[in-house]
Coordinates of C-alpha atoms in Angstrom, one line a residue:
X1 CA 19.5 4.2 24.9
X2 CA 17.5 2.2 26.8
X3 CA 15.9 4.5 28.5
X4 CA 15.3 6.0 26.3
X5 CA 13.5 3.2 24.6
X6 CA 12.3 2.6 28.0
X7 CA 10.5 5.7 28.2
X8 CA 9.7 5.5 23.8
X9 CA 8.0 1.7 25.6
X10 CA 5.6 3.0 28.2
X11 CA 4.6 6.8 26.8
X12 CA 0.8 6.2 26.3
X13 CA -0.3 10.0 25.2
X14 CA -0.4 9.1 21.3
X15 CA -2.7 6.5 22.0
X16 CA -5.4 8.9 24.3
X17 CA -5.2 10.5 20.9
X18 CA -5.5 7.4 18.0
X19 CA -8.4 6.7 20.7
X20 CA -10.4 9.5 20.7
X21 CA -9.7 9.9 16.8
X22 CA -11.7 6.3 16.7
X23 CA -14.0 7.7 18.8
X24 CA -14.7 11.2 16.5
X25 CA -14.5 8.2 13.2
X26 CA -17.6 6.2 14.7
X27 CA -20.0 9.2 15.8
X28 CA -19.3 10.9 11.9
X29 CA -20.4 7.6 10.4
X30 CA -23.4 6.6 12.9
X31 CA -24.6 10.7 12.2
X32 CA -24.9 10.5 8.6
X33 CA -26.5 6.8 8.5
X34 CA -28.5 8.8 10.4
X35 CA -29.6 11.5 7.9
X36 CA -29.5 8.8 4.8
X37 CA -32.4 7.5 7.3
X38 CA -34.1 10.2 7.8
X39 CA -33.2 11.5 4.3
X40 CA -34.9 9.6 2.4
X41 CA -38.1 9.3 4.8
X42 CA -38.5 12.3 4.4
X43 CA -38.6 12.4 0.6
X44 CA -41.1 10.0 0.4
X45 CA -42.6 11.7 2.9
X46 CA -43.0 15.3 0.3
X47 CA -43.5 13.0 -3.1
X48 CA -47.0 11.8 -0.8
X49 CA -47.9 14.6 0.1
X50 CA -47.1 16.2 -4.1
X51 CA -49.3 13.0 -5.1
X52 CA -52.5 13.6 -2.8
X53 CA -52.6 17.8 -3.5
X54 CA -52.1 16.9 -6.8

């Protein structure tokens, strides 16, 4: 039983999956934030062009 517990404590394969999940989540948050900023600026630019055309 002690051998089984020692192998479980030394196993780090799950830690790698968790790390990759955290990295993917962080990248997703950055992408979403960038899209929101670009979308807001693009919308303002289109509104400015539309106002200048009329």
